[in-house]
Amino acid sequence: MNILKNIHNLPEGYSEGIYENKKYSITKQSFNAGKSFKIFGKELQGTNFISLNYYITSKKELLKPCEMPAQKVIHFLQNIKIT
């Protein structure tokens, strides 16, 4: 599992994709010269959403989901298909 690779596969700014046969809006913002990321995905015709921050420090990489289980965020990153 390479979370950072999945994050890099998402375009910067706004995009749309398909996750679990549903269309999502996705916003990716990069900060600190690519050392931190904020990602928000929202189901366009539903209520589901994904929200996370990801930090790269000198010692490790940190996934910080926003009020949801890490596994939900990881599954989204691994399975979203940008359209």
GROMACS .gro file of N, CA, C and O in nm:
model
  332
    1MET      N    1   0.085  -0.118   0.000
    1MET     CA    2   0.000   0.000   0.000
    1MET      C    3   0.090   0.124   0.000
    1MET      O    4   0.169   0.142   0.090
    2ASN      N    5   0.076   0.206  -0.102
    2ASN     CA    6   0.155   0.328  -0.111
    2ASN      C    7   0.059   0.447  -0.119
    2ASN      O    8   0.018   0.488  -0.228
    3ILE      N    9   0.026   0.501  -0.005
    3ILE     CA   10  -0.070   0.611   0.002
    3ILE      C   11  -0.019   0.732  -0.075
    3ILE      O   12  -0.094   0.796  -0.148
    4LEU      N   13   0.109   0.763  -0.059
    4LEU     CA   14   0.164   0.882  -0.126
    4LEU      C   15   0.153   0.870  -0.277
    4LEU      O   16   0.120   0.967  -0.346
    5LYS      N   17   0.177   0.751  -0.331
    5LYS     CA   18   0.163   0.730  -0.476
    5LYS      C   19   0.019   0.758  -0.520
    5LYS      O   20  -0.005   0.823  -0.621
    6ASN      N   21  -0.079   0.709  -0.442
    6ASN     CA   22  -0.219   0.734  -0.473
    6ASN      C   23  -0.252   0.883  -0.467
    6ASN      O   24  -0.328   0.933  -0.551
    7ILE      N   25  -0.195   0.953  -0.373
    7ILE     CA   26  -0.217   1.098  -0.362
    7ILE      C   27  -0.158   1.169  -0.483
    7ILE      O   28  -0.221   1.256  -0.542
    8HIS      N   29  -0.037   1.130  -0.522
    8HIS     CA   30   0.027   1.192  -0.638
    8HIS      C   31  -0.050   1.165  -0.767
    8HIS      O   32  -0.043   1.245  -0.861
    9ASN      N   33  -0.125   1.056  -0.774
    9ASN     CA   34  -0.204   1.024  -0.893
    9ASN      C   35  -0.326   1.114  -0.909
    9ASN      O   36  -0.384   1.119  -1.017
   10LEU      N   37  -0.365   1.182  -0.802
   10LEU     CA   38  -0.478   1.276  -0.811
   10LEU      C   39  -0.429   1.409  -0.865
   10LEU      O   40  -0.324   1.458  -0.823
   11PRO      N   41  -0.504   1.471  -0.957
   11PRO     CA   42  -0.464   1.602  -1.008
   11PRO      C   43  -0.475   1.710  -0.900
   11PRO      O   44  -0.561   1.702  -0.812
   12GLU      N   45  -0.390   1.808  -0.909
   12GLU     CA   46  -0.398   1.924  -0.820
   12GLU      C   47  -0.525   2.003  -0.853
   12GLU      O   48  -0.565   2.012  -0.969
   13GLY      N   49  -0.588   2.058  -0.752
   13GLY     CA   50  -0.709   2.137  -0.772
   13GLY      C   51  -0.833   2.048  -0.779
   13GLY      O   52  -0.840   1.944  -0.715
   14TYR      N   53  -0.928   2.089  -0.861
   14TYR     CA   54  -1.056   2.020  -0.871
   14TYR      C   55  -1.053   1.913  -0.980
   14TYR      O   56  -0.999   1.935  -1.089
   15SER      N   57  -1.113   1.798  -0.951
   15SER     CA   58  -1.133   1.694  -1.052
   15SER      C   59  -1.257   1.616  -1.013
   15SER      O   60  -1.318   1.639  -0.909
   16GLU      N   61  -1.296   1.524  -1.100
   16GLU     CA   62  -1.408   1.435  -1.071
   16GLU      C   63  -1.365   1.292  -1.097
   16GLU      O   64  -1.276   1.267  -1.179
   17GLY      N   65  -1.428   1.201  -1.025
   17GLY     CA   66  -1.394   1.061  -1.041
   17GLY      C   67  -1.508   0.970  -1.002
   17GLY      O   68  -1.610   1.015  -0.949
   18ILE      N   69  -1.490   0.842  -1.027
   18ILE     CA   70  -1.588   0.740  -0.993
   18ILE      C   71  -1.531   0.653  -0.881
   18ILE      O   72  -1.418   0.603  -0.891
   19TYR      N   73  -1.609   0.636  -0.777
   19TYR     CA   74  -1.573   0.551  -0.663
   19TYR      C   75  -1.698   0.472  -0.624
   19TYR      O   76  -1.803   0.531  -0.599
   20GLU      N   77  -1.684   0.341  -0.623
   20GLU     CA   78  -1.796   0.251  -0.591
   20GLU      C   79  -1.920   0.285  -0.676
   20GLU      O   80  -2.031   0.295  -0.625
   21ASN      N   81  -1.896   0.307  -0.806
   21ASN     CA   82  -2.001   0.334  -0.906
   21ASN      C   83  -2.077   0.464  -0.881
   21ASN      O   84  -2.189   0.481  -0.928
   22LYS      N   85  -2.017   0.557  -0.807
   22LYS     CA   86  -2.079   0.686  -0.781
   22LYS      C   87  -1.980   0.796  -0.818
   22LYS      O   88  -1.859   0.781  -0.802
   23LYS      N   89  -2.032   0.908  -0.867
   23LYS     CA   90  -1.948   1.019  -0.909
   23LYS      C   91  -1.914   1.109  -0.790
   23LYS      O   92  -2.001   1.142  -0.709
   24TYR      N   93  -1.787   1.147  -0.783
   24TYR     CA   94  -1.736   1.230  -0.674
   24TYR      C   95  -1.666   1.354  -0.729
   24TYR      O   96  -1.599   1.347  -0.833
   25SER      N   97  -1.680   1.464  -0.658
   25SER     CA   98  -1.593   1.578  -0.680
   25SER      C   99  -1.473   1.559  -0.587
   25SER      O  100  -1.488   1.509  -0.475
   26ILE      N  101  -1.355   1.596  -0.634
   26ILE     CA  102  -1.233   1.578  -0.555
   26ILE      C  103  -1.153   1.707  -0.563
   26ILE      O  104  -1.130   1.761  -0.671
   27THR      N  105  -1.112   1.755  -0.447
   27THR     CA  106  -1.025   1.871  -0.441
   27THR      C  107  -0.896   1.830  -0.370
   27THR      O  108  -0.901   1.777  -0.259
   28LYS      N  109  -0.785   1.854  -0.438
   28LYS     CA  110  -0.653   1.826  -0.379
   28LYS      C  111  -0.574   1.955  -0.373
   28LYS      O  112  -0.562   2.026  -0.473
   29GLN      N  113  -0.522   1.985  -0.256
   29GLN     CA  114  -0.436   2.101  -0.237
   29GLN      C  115  -0.303   2.054  -0.181
   29GLN      O  116  -0.299   1.973  -0.088
   30SER      N  117  -0.194   2.104  -0.238
   30SER     CA  118  -0.059   2.073  -0.190
   30SER      C  119  -0.003   2.195  -0.117
   30SER      O  120  -0.026   2.308  -0.159
   31PHE      N  121   0.072   2.169  -0.011
   31PHE     CA  122   0.133   2.275   0.069
   31PHE      C  123   0.278   2.239   0.099
   31PHE      O  124   0.318   2.123   0.084
   32ASN      N  125   0.352   2.337   0.146
   32ASN     CA  126   0.490   2.314   0.194
   32ASN      C  127   0.577   2.244   0.092
   32ASN      O  128   0.643   2.144   0.123
   33ALA      N  129   0.574   2.293  -0.030
   33ALA     CA  130   0.657   2.237  -0.139
   33ALA      C  131   0.631   2.087  -0.158
   33ALA      O  132   0.723   2.009  -0.179
   34GLY      N  133   0.504   2.049  -0.150
   34GLY     CA  134   0.468   1.908  -0.172
   34GLY      C  135   0.492   1.818  -0.053
   34GLY      O  136   0.495   1.695  -0.067
   35LYS      N  137   0.506   1.875   0.065
   35LYS     CA  138   0.529   1.794   0.186
   35LYS      C  139   0.401   1.772   0.267
   35LYS      O  140   0.401   1.698   0.364
   36SER      N  141   0.292   1.836   0.225
   36SER     CA  142   0.163   1.810   0.290
   36SER      C  143   0.051   1.830   0.188
   36SER      O  144   0.065   1.906   0.092
   37PHE      N  145  -0.057   1.757   0.212
   37PHE     CA  146  -0.170   1.755   0.118
   37PHE      C  147  -0.301   1.757   0.195
   37PHE      O  148  -0.311   1.698   0.302
   38LYS      N  149  -0.399   1.821   0.136
   38LYS     CA  150  -0.536   1.818   0.186
   38LYS      C  151  -0.623   1.768   0.072
   38LYS      O  152  -0.616   1.821  -0.039
   39ILE      N  153  -0.702   1.665   0.099
   39ILE     CA  154  -0.789   1.606  -0.003
   39ILE      C  155  -0.931   1.597   0.053
   39ILE      O  156  -0.951   1.551   0.166
   40PHE      N  157  -1.026   1.641  -0.030
   40PHE     CA  158  -1.167   1.631   0.006
   40PHE      C  159  -1.243   1.577  -0.114
   40PHE      O  160  -1.235   1.632  -0.224
   41GLY      N  161  -1.314   1.468  -0.093
   41GLY     CA  162  -1.398   1.408  -0.196
   41GLY      C  163  -1.542   1.407  -0.149
   41GLY      O  164  -1.570   1.374  -0.034
   42LYS      N  165  -1.634   1.445  -0.238
   42LYS     CA  166  -1.777   1.449  -0.203
   42LYS      C  167  -1.858   1.379  -0.309
   42LYS      O  168  -1.843   1.407  -0.428
   43GLU      N  169  -1.941   1.286  -0.266
   43GLU     CA  170  -2.033   1.219  -0.356
   43GLU      C  171  -2.129   1.324  -0.413
   43GLU      O  172  -2.194   1.397  -0.337
   44LEU      N  173  -2.138   1.333  -0.546
   44LEU     CA  174  -2.214   1.441  -0.608
   44LEU      C  175  -2.365   1.426  -0.594
   44LEU      O  176  -2.436   1.525  -0.593
   45GLN      N  177  -2.416   1.306  -0.587
   45GLN     CA  178  -2.561   1.288  -0.572
   45GLN      C  179  -2.593   1.208  -0.447
   45GLN      O  180  -2.685   1.128  -0.445
   46GLY      N  181  -2.516   1.231  -0.343
   46GLY     CA  182  -2.536   1.159  -0.218
   46GLY      C  183  -2.476   1.235  -0.102
   46GLY      O  184  -2.445   1.354  -0.113
   47THR      N  185  -2.455   1.165   0.007
   47THR     CA  186  -2.408   1.230   0.128
   47THR      C  187  -2.268   1.184   0.171
   47THR      O  188  -2.214   1.238   0.267
   48ASN      N  189  -2.210   1.086   0.103
   48ASN     CA  190  -2.080   1.036   0.144
   48ASN      C  191  -1.970   1.137   0.111
   48ASN      O  192  -1.979   1.211   0.014
   49PHE      N  193  -1.867   1.140   0.194
   49PHE     CA  194  -1.752   1.225   0.166
   49PHE      C  195  -1.627   1.162   0.225
   49PHE      O  196  -1.633   1.075   0.310
   50ILE      N  197  -1.513   1.208   0.176
   50ILE     CA  198  -1.381   1.165   0.222
   50ILE      C  199  -1.302   1.292   0.250
   50ILE      O  200  -1.300   1.385   0.169
   51SER      N  201  -1.235   1.295   0.365
   51SER     CA  202  -1.156   1.412   0.399
   51SER      C  203  -1.030   1.368   0.472
   51SER      O  204  -1.036   1.288   0.565
   52LEU      N  205  -0.916   1.419   0.426
   52LEU     CA  206  -0.790   1.378   0.487
   52LEU      C  207  -0.683   1.483   0.469
   52LEU      O  208  -0.688   1.566   0.378
   53ASN      N  209  -0.585   1.474   0.557
   53ASN     CA  210  -0.460   1.548   0.544
   53ASN      C  211  -0.349   1.445   0.546
   53ASN      O  212  -0.361   1.340   0.611
   54TYR      N  213  -0.241   1.475   0.473
   54TYR     CA  214  -0.126   1.385   0.467
   54TYR      C  215  -0.001   1.468   0.480
   54TYR      O  216   0.016   1.568   0.410
   55TYR      N  217   0.087   1.428   0.572
   55TYR     CA  218   0.207   1.505   0.601
   55TYR      C  219   0.331   1.418   0.582
   55TYR      O  220   0.333   1.302   0.623
   56ILE      N  221   0.433   1.476   0.523
   56ILE     CA  222   0.562   1.410   0.509
   56ILE      C  223   0.660   1.487   0.598
   56ILE      O  224   0.687   1.605   0.574
   57THR      N  225   0.710   1.420   0.701
   57THR     CA  226   0.808   1.483   0.790
   57THR      C  227   0.945   1.422   0.763
   57THR      O  228   0.959   1.330   0.681
   58SER      N  229   1.045   1.471   0.831
   58SER     CA  230   1.180   1.417   0.812
   58SER      C  231   1.191   1.275   0.865
   58SER      O  232   1.281   1.201   0.826
   59LYS      N  233   1.099   1.233   0.951
   59LYS     CA  234   1.107   1.100   1.011
   59LYS      C  235   1.003   1.001   0.959
   59LYS      O  236   1.026   0.881   0.961
   60LYS      N  237   0.885   1.051   0.915
   60LYS     CA  238   0.781   0.958   0.872
   60LYS      C  239   0.674   1.031   0.792
   60LYS      O  240   0.676   1.153   0.778
   61GLU      N  241   0.581   0.954   0.741
   61GLU     CA  242   0.464   1.007   0.670
   61GLU      C  243   0.342   0.982   0.758
   61GLU      O  244   0.328   0.875   0.816
   62LEU      N  245   0.256   1.082   0.767
   62LEU     CA  246   0.140   1.074   0.855
   62LEU      C  247   0.011   1.094   0.777
   62LEU      O  248  -0.008   1.196   0.711
   63LEU      N  249  -0.079   0.997   0.786
   63LEU     CA  250  -0.214   1.008   0.731
   63LEU      C  251  -0.305   1.051   0.843
   63LEU      O  252  -0.312   0.985   0.948
   64LYS      N  253  -0.376   1.161   0.822
   64LYS     CA  254  -0.469   1.213   0.922
   64LYS      C  255  -0.608   1.225   0.862
   64LYS      O  256  -0.644   1.328   0.805
   65PRO      N  257  -0.688   1.119   0.872
   65PRO     CA  258  -0.827   1.128   0.825
   65PRO      C  259  -0.904   1.227   0.913
   65PRO      O  260  -0.875   1.241   1.031
   66CYS      N  261  -1.001   1.293   0.855
   66CYS     CA  262  -1.082   1.390   0.929
   66CYS      C  263  -1.214   1.325   0.970
   66CYS      O  264  -1.305   1.309   0.888
   67GLU      N  265  -1.221   1.284   1.094
   67GLU     CA  266  -1.342   1.229   1.154
   67GLU      C  267  -1.397   1.106   1.082
   67GLU      O  268  -1.519   1.093   1.064
   68MET      N  269  -1.307   1.018   1.038
   68MET     CA  270  -1.348   0.893   0.975
   68MET      C  271  -1.234   0.793   0.990
   68MET      O  272  -1.120   0.833   1.013
   69PRO      N  273  -1.264   0.664   0.975
   69PRO     CA  274  -1.158   0.563   0.988
   69PRO      C  275  -1.054   0.574   0.875
   69PRO      O  276  -1.088   0.606   0.761
   70ALA      N  277  -0.930   0.547   0.909
   70ALA     CA  278  -0.822   0.551   0.810
   70ALA      C  279  -0.850   0.455   0.695
   70ALA      O  280  -0.820   0.485   0.579
   71GLN      N  281  -0.908   0.339   0.724
   71GLN     CA  282  -0.934   0.240   0.619
   71GLN      C  283  -1.029   0.294   0.513
   71GLN      O  284  -1.014   0.264   0.395
   72LYS      N  285  -1.127   0.375   0.552
   72LYS     CA  286  -1.219   0.436   0.455
   72LYS      C  287  -1.143   0.527   0.359
   72LYS      O  288  -1.163   0.524   0.238
   73VAL      N  289  -1.052   0.608   0.413
   73VAL     CA  290  -0.972   0.699   0.332
   73VAL      C  291  -0.879   0.622   0.239
   73VAL      O  292  -0.867   0.654   0.120
   74ILE      N  293  -0.813   0.521   0.291
   74ILE     CA  294  -0.721   0.440   0.211
   74ILE      C  295  -0.794   0.371   0.098
   74ILE      O  296  -0.747   0.371  -0.017
   75HIS      N  297  -0.910   0.315   0.126
   75HIS     CA  298  -0.988   0.247   0.022
   75HIS      C  299  -1.027   0.344  -0.089
   75HIS      O  300  -1.020   0.312  -0.207
   76PHE      N  301  -1.067   0.465  -0.052
   76PHE     CA  302  -1.100   0.567  -0.149
   76PHE      C  303  -0.980   0.599  -0.238
   76PHE      O  304  -0.988   0.600  -0.361
   77LEU      N  305  -0.866   0.626  -0.176
   77LEU     CA  306  -0.746   0.661  -0.252
   77LEU      C  307  -0.703   0.550  -0.346
   77LEU      O  308  -0.654   0.575  -0.456
   78GLN      N  309  -0.720   0.426  -0.306
   78GLN     CA  310  -0.680   0.312  -0.386
   78GLN      C  311  -0.777   0.284  -0.500
   78GLN      O  312  -0.739   0.223  -0.601
   79ASN      N  313  -0.901   0.330  -0.488
   79ASN     CA  314  -1.004   0.286  -0.583
   79ASN      C  315  -1.071   0.398  -0.663
   79ASN      O  316  -1.149   0.368  -0.754
   80ILE      N  317  -1.043   0.522  -0.634
   80ILE     CA  318  -1.104   0.631  -0.713
   80ILE      C  319  -1.046   0.629  -0.854
   80ILE      O  320  -0.926   0.609  -0.873
   81LYS      N  321  -1.132   0.644  -0.952
   81LYS     CA  322  -1.092   0.649  -1.093
   81LYS      C  323  -1.126   0.788  -1.145
   81LYS      O  324  -1.243   0.823  -1.157
   82ILE      N  325  -1.024   0.867  -1.175
   82ILE     CA  326  -1.045   1.003  -1.226
   82ILE      C  327  -1.107   0.997  -1.364
   82ILE      O  328  -1.063   0.918  -1.449
   83THR      N  329  -1.208   1.080  -1.388
   83THR     CA  330  -1.276   1.081  -1.519
   83THR      C  331  -1.237   1.202  -1.600
   83THR      O  332  -1.179   1.295  -1.552
   0.00000   0.00000   0.00000
